[in-house]
């Protein structure tokens, strides 16, 4: 007989062969030995405090690097806890591999420890879910899981490993070795569709480009910058499309978003979907007669909510370059003196004036706009910003600029709360490897921070200098001041009189830093905020918390429409 290998070693080596670098998780029976085998082959293991946070971290690493990281969990409840994260990755189209331990096969059906029908339960949240039938087939299933997570529309794969399979030994020569998954093939667009789209664009009077996070994932930043600047086309980014072309670029008309969407006669979608984030592409938020040119890797996304005039399946970078070549050959661009640019510039300046008045109001209790403005003034311009919350995330998106792609991670298409600190863990690890001087700023509402606040300990354990900023308005959407909060609870049953959106007043989240013998920052004035940010930027080996108390009634500026398009039913 030849040398033998157990399932743990086979799996660890198969992951290493496929280029997996990071595993995030929480271990227990039956995956403790597996986590050690992963470290033994050189994979980085990051232990989190909650399975959901581990899953959010793993998928963020997949988004930042373009290749899946692993979320490792125990059987039963461990896997069930990550379904929220799996669904988020699947809806966001981010590559992720989840590996779950499960009860030994000979215990199934008789009440095994944490027995759960894990493969079938995972299928709705995955592109691929399987249990290898034998240890010698583990590399085959790992290869397929990685390939399906990255090819086509990226998404989630799940692999299930009973405890007895992980501990089983087989002759190493019997293991079926798989080849390494190559980079996804580049999908080239149909040239006739490129010509048709270019013709429609060249005949438009009010064109608009919308950049989605699919363009960010597709590394299309150079191609899009060249198209927009060569043809002088205004653009709007979706929340995680920010930075693909810099927010500070003169062609960015985000402050005139409503007018741009309503008045455009041709809109080109690059890796963006006509879902709730873009109001389904429907009137009154969009011109009812607008022509939609849709560029996406996934043909199943075409004509969603409303028909597209041209729907081009193809790599966004390649397709964008092809459209630019067609338009350049015609010598077409939007005149800077056109009525379209004049309208948008007027709206941009008008909205900047409105926001400027709110920024200028630095009286306590503070509002969102002035807080974000003074944070923006101090943090490095190339910071990765992770953000979640209601107004915290939405208003922060408008004020906190991104000049580089894949430098904003937020609640995303699924609108998931609890993602922030997991995203920040992954972002900080990415920075450690690829950009050591770059900083990660995690901007949280106080409610959002509560979902995964204990990942602060994870950051401390792994020496991750994340700056956590809690914008504290005492509630979900908003809460009460101290006097009102005390008055409504006086002599009453708190479960009957405390509004469901209210949280406790001025909770000192910054005191969590005392768990590690360090000090956080509590701020109520702009000079305090400025000083706290400057001090936090000096910290290079541990996280920081800046807890900013703002007006519980602070809100966004008046909007021409409700932020969420209402149902017509």
mmCIF file of N, CA and C in Angstrom, residues 5-21 23 30-43 70-73 97-102 130-132 134-146 158-163 165-170 175-178:
data_model
loop_
_atom_site.group_PDB
_atom_site.id
_atom_site.type_symbol
_atom_site.label_atom_id
_atom_site.label_comp_id
_atom_site.label_asym_id
_atom_site.label_seq_id
_atom_site.Cartn_x
_atom_site.Cartn_y
_atom_site.Cartn_z
ATOM 1 N N UNK A 5 -3.883 9.401 2.882
ATOM 2 C CA UNK A 5 -4.293 10.771 3.199
ATOM 3 C C UNK A 5 -5.705 10.710 3.759
ATOM 4 N N UNK A 6 -5.980 11.557 4.762
ATOM 5 C CA UNK A 6 -7.363 11.629 5.241
ATOM 6 C C UNK A 6 -8.122 12.715 4.483
ATOM 7 N N UNK A 7 -9.432 12.719 4.672
ATOM 8 C CA UNK A 7 -10.282 13.671 3.948
ATOM 9 C C UNK A 7 -9.922 15.120 4.222
ATOM 10 N N UNK A 8 -9.521 15.420 5.450
ATOM 11 C CA UNK A 8 -9.143 16.801 5.777
ATOM 12 C C UNK A 8 -7.977 17.271 4.909
ATOM 13 N N UNK A 9 -6.964 16.423 4.787
ATOM 14 C CA UNK A 9 -5.776 16.794 4.008
ATOM 15 C C UNK A 9 -6.105 16.887 2.528
ATOM 16 N N UNK A 10 -6.914 15.942 2.035
ATOM 17 C CA UNK A 10 -7.298 15.963 0.621
ATOM 18 C C UNK A 10 -8.033 17.258 0.299
ATOM 19 N N UNK A 11 -8.969 17.640 1.170
ATOM 20 C CA UNK A 11 -9.755 18.854 0.940
ATOM 21 C C UNK A 11 -8.873 20.096 1.011
ATOM 22 N N UNK A 12 -8.006 20.166 2.014
ATOM 23 C CA UNK A 12 -7.127 21.332 2.154
ATOM 24 C C UNK A 12 -6.223 21.479 0.930
ATOM 25 N N UNK A 13 -5.661 20.371 0.466
ATOM 26 C CA UNK A 13 -4.767 20.448 -0.686
ATOM 27 C C UNK A 13 -5.531 20.779 -1.965
ATOM 28 N N UNK A 14 -6.767 20.297 -2.073
ATOM 29 C CA UNK A 14 -7.586 20.625 -3.243
ATOM 30 C C UNK A 14 -7.906 22.119 -3.287
ATOM 31 N N UNK A 15 -8.199 22.701 -2.151
ATOM 32 C CA UNK A 15 -8.462 24.143 -2.083
ATOM 33 C C UNK A 15 -7.207 24.936 -2.433
ATOM 34 N N UNK A 16 -6.084 24.486 -1.913
ATOM 35 C CA UNK A 16 -4.816 25.169 -2.217
ATOM 36 C C UNK A 16 -4.523 25.115 -3.708
ATOM 37 N N UNK A 17 -4.750 23.955 -4.326
ATOM 38 C CA UNK A 17 -4.528 23.808 -5.766
ATOM 39 C C UNK A 17 -5.388 24.787 -6.561
ATOM 40 N N UNK A 18 -6.612 25.064 -6.090
ATOM 41 C CA UNK A 18 -7.533 25.954 -6.805
ATOM 42 C C UNK A 18 -7.278 27.428 -6.505
ATOM 43 N N UNK A 19 -6.254 27.720 -5.743
ATOM 44 C CA UNK A 19 -5.869 29.110 -5.511
ATOM 45 C C UNK A 19 -6.589 29.782 -4.361
ATOM 46 N N UNK A 20 -7.269 28.999 -3.511
ATOM 47 C CA UNK A 20 -7.933 29.588 -2.344
ATOM 48 C C UNK A 20 -6.867 30.088 -1.372
ATOM 49 N N UNK A 21 -7.002 31.341 -0.952
ATOM 50 C CA UNK A 21 -6.022 31.938 -0.044
ATOM 51 C C UNK A 21 -6.570 32.190 1.349
ATOM 52 N N UNK A 23 -9.747 31.588 4.327
ATOM 53 C CA UNK A 23 -10.909 30.893 4.879
ATOM 54 C C UNK A 23 -11.380 31.676 6.093
ATOM 55 N N UNK A 30 -17.558 18.958 13.062
ATOM 56 C CA UNK A 30 -16.400 18.086 12.815
ATOM 57 C C UNK A 30 -15.303 18.746 11.989
ATOM 58 N N UNK A 31 -15.140 20.077 12.062
ATOM 59 C CA UNK A 31 -14.218 20.743 11.123
ATOM 60 C C UNK A 31 -12.988 21.353 11.802
ATOM 61 N N UNK A 32 -12.732 21.025 13.068
ATOM 62 C CA UNK A 32 -11.561 21.590 13.743
ATOM 63 C C UNK A 32 -10.276 21.132 13.049
ATOM 64 N N UNK A 33 -10.166 19.821 12.806
ATOM 65 C CA UNK A 33 -8.964 19.296 12.157
ATOM 66 C C UNK A 33 -8.847 19.831 10.731
ATOM 67 N N UNK A 34 -9.977 20.064 10.075
ATOM 68 C CA UNK A 34 -9.941 20.615 8.717
ATOM 69 C C UNK A 34 -9.327 22.005 8.710
ATOM 70 N N UNK A 35 -9.709 22.836 9.678
ATOM 71 C CA UNK A 35 -9.150 24.193 9.723
ATOM 72 C C UNK A 35 -7.643 24.154 9.927
ATOM 73 N N UNK A 36 -7.167 23.195 10.727
ATOM 74 C CA UNK A 36 -5.724 23.066 10.937
ATOM 75 C C UNK A 36 -5.019 22.561 9.674
ATOM 76 N N UNK A 37 -5.679 21.641 8.963
ATOM 77 C CA UNK A 37 -5.099 21.149 7.708
ATOM 78 C C UNK A 37 -4.997 22.274 6.687
ATOM 79 N N UNK A 38 -5.970 23.169 6.699
ATOM 80 C CA UNK A 38 -5.919 24.324 5.791
ATOM 81 C C UNK A 38 -4.711 25.202 6.100
ATOM 82 N N UNK A 39 -4.504 25.477 7.376
ATOM 83 C CA UNK A 39 -3.338 26.277 7.747
ATOM 84 C C UNK A 39 -2.040 25.565 7.384
ATOM 85 N N UNK A 40 -2.037 24.230 7.516
ATOM 86 C CA UNK A 40 -0.820 23.460 7.246
ATOM 87 C C UNK A 40 -0.385 23.566 5.786
ATOM 88 N N UNK A 41 -1.333 23.773 4.863
ATOM 89 C CA UNK A 41 -0.969 23.894 3.449
ATOM 90 C C UNK A 41 -0.762 25.348 3.038
ATOM 91 N N UNK A 42 -0.863 26.274 3.998
ATOM 92 C CA UNK A 42 -0.559 27.671 3.715
ATOM 93 C C UNK A 42 -1.749 28.564 3.470
ATOM 94 N N UNK A 43 -2.957 28.070 3.702
ATOM 95 C CA UNK A 43 -4.150 28.902 3.556
ATOM 96 C C UNK A 43 -4.328 29.728 4.828
ATOM 97 N N UNK A 70 -13.321 31.027 1.159
ATOM 98 C CA UNK A 70 -14.144 29.974 1.758
ATOM 99 C C UNK A 70 -14.742 30.461 3.065
ATOM 100 N N UNK A 71 -16.005 30.109 3.274
ATOM 101 C CA UNK A 71 -16.619 30.244 4.590
ATOM 102 C C UNK A 71 -16.776 28.839 5.148
ATOM 103 N N UNK A 72 -16.134 28.567 6.271
ATOM 104 C CA UNK A 72 -16.126 27.241 6.888
ATOM 105 C C UNK A 72 -16.995 27.250 8.140
ATOM 106 N N UNK A 73 -17.976 26.334 8.189
ATOM 107 C CA UNK A 73 -18.906 26.304 9.316
ATOM 108 C C UNK A 73 -19.154 24.869 9.760
ATOM 109 N N UNK A 97 -17.382 30.177 -1.786
ATOM 110 C CA UNK A 97 -17.492 28.751 -1.522
ATOM 111 C C UNK A 97 -17.744 28.543 -0.037
ATOM 112 N N UNK A 98 -18.871 27.930 0.288
ATOM 113 C CA UNK A 98 -19.200 27.581 1.674
ATOM 114 C C UNK A 98 -18.928 26.094 1.866
ATOM 115 N N UNK A 99 -18.194 25.771 2.906
ATOM 116 C CA UNK A 99 -17.923 24.379 3.267
ATOM 117 C C UNK A 99 -18.533 24.118 4.629
ATOM 118 N N UNK A 100 -19.407 23.135 4.692
ATOM 119 C CA UNK A 100 -20.073 22.801 5.946
ATOM 120 C C UNK A 100 -19.738 21.395 6.391
ATOM 121 N N UNK A 101 -19.350 21.262 7.647
ATOM 122 C CA UNK A 101 -19.281 19.928 8.210
ATOM 123 C C UNK A 101 -20.690 19.415 8.434
ATOM 124 N N UNK A 102 -20.837 18.107 8.521
ATOM 125 C CA UNK A 102 -22.151 17.535 8.810
ATOM 126 C C UNK A 102 -21.979 16.265 9.633
ATOM 127 N N UNK A 130 -23.409 20.192 -3.250
ATOM 128 C CA UNK A 130 -23.156 18.760 -3.392
ATOM 129 C C UNK A 130 -22.416 18.233 -2.170
ATOM 130 N N UNK A 131 -22.501 16.907 -2.021
ATOM 131 C CA UNK A 131 -21.684 16.182 -1.047
ATOM 132 C C UNK A 131 -20.873 15.146 -1.824
ATOM 133 N N UNK A 132 -19.545 15.258 -1.822
ATOM 134 C CA UNK A 132 -18.758 14.232 -2.511
ATOM 135 C C UNK A 132 -19.071 12.849 -1.938
ATOM 136 N N UNK A 134 -17.195 10.210 -1.863
ATOM 137 C CA UNK A 134 -16.040 9.489 -1.326
ATOM 138 C C UNK A 134 -14.869 10.467 -1.247
ATOM 139 N N UNK A 135 -13.974 10.286 -0.272
ATOM 140 C CA UNK A 135 -12.842 11.214 -0.160
ATOM 141 C C UNK A 135 -12.005 11.337 -1.426
ATOM 142 N N UNK A 136 -11.882 10.256 -2.194
ATOM 143 C CA UNK A 136 -11.031 10.333 -3.379
ATOM 144 C C UNK A 136 -11.620 11.247 -4.457
ATOM 145 N N UNK A 137 -12.909 11.608 -4.339
ATOM 146 C CA UNK A 137 -13.561 12.479 -5.308
ATOM 147 C C UNK A 137 -13.638 13.939 -4.850
ATOM 148 N N UNK A 138 -13.083 14.216 -3.665
ATOM 149 C CA UNK A 138 -13.139 15.587 -3.137
ATOM 150 C C UNK A 138 -12.546 16.601 -4.114
ATOM 151 N N UNK A 139 -11.347 16.387 -4.681
ATOM 152 C CA UNK A 139 -10.791 17.397 -5.599
ATOM 153 C C UNK A 139 -11.691 17.672 -6.802
ATOM 154 N N UNK A 140 -12.389 16.654 -7.296
ATOM 155 C CA UNK A 140 -13.294 16.853 -8.429
ATOM 156 C C UNK A 140 -14.407 17.820 -8.074
ATOM 157 N N UNK A 141 -14.984 17.649 -6.901
ATOM 158 C CA UNK A 141 -16.085 18.513 -6.485
ATOM 159 C C UNK A 141 -15.596 19.913 -6.102
ATOM 160 N N UNK A 142 -14.406 20.025 -5.565
ATOM 161 C CA UNK A 142 -13.850 21.345 -5.269
ATOM 162 C C UNK A 142 -13.626 22.104 -6.577
ATOM 163 N N UNK A 143 -13.078 21.442 -7.590
ATOM 164 C CA UNK A 143 -12.865 22.094 -8.881
ATOM 165 C C UNK A 143 -14.182 22.588 -9.458
ATOM 166 N N UNK A 144 -15.208 21.750 -9.416
ATOM 167 C CA UNK A 144 -16.500 22.149 -9.974
ATOM 168 C C UNK A 144 -17.105 23.297 -9.174
ATOM 169 N N UNK A 145 -16.988 23.252 -7.857
ATOM 170 C CA UNK A 145 -17.541 24.311 -7.012
ATOM 171 C C UNK A 145 -16.887 25.657 -7.316
ATOM 172 N N UNK A 146 -15.565 25.664 -7.461
ATOM 173 C CA UNK A 146 -14.850 26.901 -7.779
ATOM 174 C C UNK A 146 -15.221 27.386 -9.174
ATOM 175 N N UNK A 158 -21.773 25.334 -2.546
ATOM 176 C CA UNK A 158 -21.748 24.724 -1.215
ATOM 177 C C UNK A 158 -21.272 23.286 -1.322
ATOM 178 N N UNK A 159 -20.332 22.903 -0.465
ATOM 179 C CA UNK A 159 -19.878 21.526 -0.365
ATOM 180 C C UNK A 159 -20.066 21.028 1.056
ATOM 181 N N UNK A 160 -20.603 19.826 1.164
ATOM 182 C CA UNK A 160 -20.978 19.234 2.450
ATOM 183 C C UNK A 160 -20.048 18.067 2.769
ATOM 184 N N UNK A 161 -19.542 18.026 4.004
ATOM 185 C CA UNK A 161 -18.591 16.993 4.378
ATOM 186 C C UNK A 161 -18.960 16.357 5.719
ATOM 187 N N UNK A 162 -19.496 15.142 5.697
ATOM 188 C CA UNK A 162 -19.763 14.434 6.944
ATOM 189 C C UNK A 162 -18.462 14.188 7.710
ATOM 190 N N UNK A 163 -18.582 14.129 9.020
ATOM 191 C CA UNK A 163 -17.401 13.946 9.847
ATOM 192 C C UNK A 163 -16.625 12.696 9.511
ATOM 193 N N UNK A 165 -16.299 11.258 6.633
ATOM 194 C CA UNK A 165 -15.576 11.417 5.377
ATOM 195 C C UNK A 165 -14.293 12.213 5.587
ATOM 196 N N UNK A 166 -14.347 13.214 6.467
ATOM 197 C CA UNK A 166 -13.162 14.027 6.720
ATOM 198 C C UNK A 166 -12.067 13.229 7.430
ATOM 199 N N UNK A 167 -12.475 12.294 8.263
ATOM 200 C CA UNK A 167 -11.474 11.521 9.013
ATOM 201 C C UNK A 167 -11.038 10.250 8.284
ATOM 202 N N UNK A 168 -11.772 9.861 7.241
ATOM 203 C CA UNK A 168 -11.459 8.629 6.511
ATOM 204 C C UNK A 168 -10.145 8.772 5.754
ATOM 205 N N UNK A 169 -9.341 7.739 5.768
ATOM 206 C CA UNK A 169 -8.076 7.738 5.046
ATOM 207 C C UNK A 169 -8.182 6.873 3.800
ATOM 208 N N UNK A 170 -7.520 7.328 2.727
ATOM 209 C CA UNK A 170 -7.472 6.570 1.481
ATOM 210 C C UNK A 170 -6.036 6.609 0.965
ATOM 211 N N UNK A 175 -6.579 9.043 -5.075
ATOM 212 C CA UNK A 175 -7.263 10.335 -5.120
ATOM 213 C C UNK A 175 -7.260 10.859 -6.560
ATOM 214 N N UNK A 176 -8.424 11.231 -7.044
ATOM 215 C CA UNK A 176 -8.550 11.736 -8.411
ATOM 216 C C UNK A 176 -8.205 13.225 -8.409
ATOM 217 N N UNK A 177 -7.072 13.564 -8.961
ATOM 218 C CA UNK A 177 -6.594 14.938 -8.930
ATOM 219 C C UNK A 177 -7.247 15.735 -10.059
ATOM 220 N N UNK A 178 -7.785 16.907 -9.717
ATOM 221 C CA UNK A 178 -8.425 17.777 -10.709
ATOM 222 C C UNK A 178 -7.443 18.845 -11.165
#
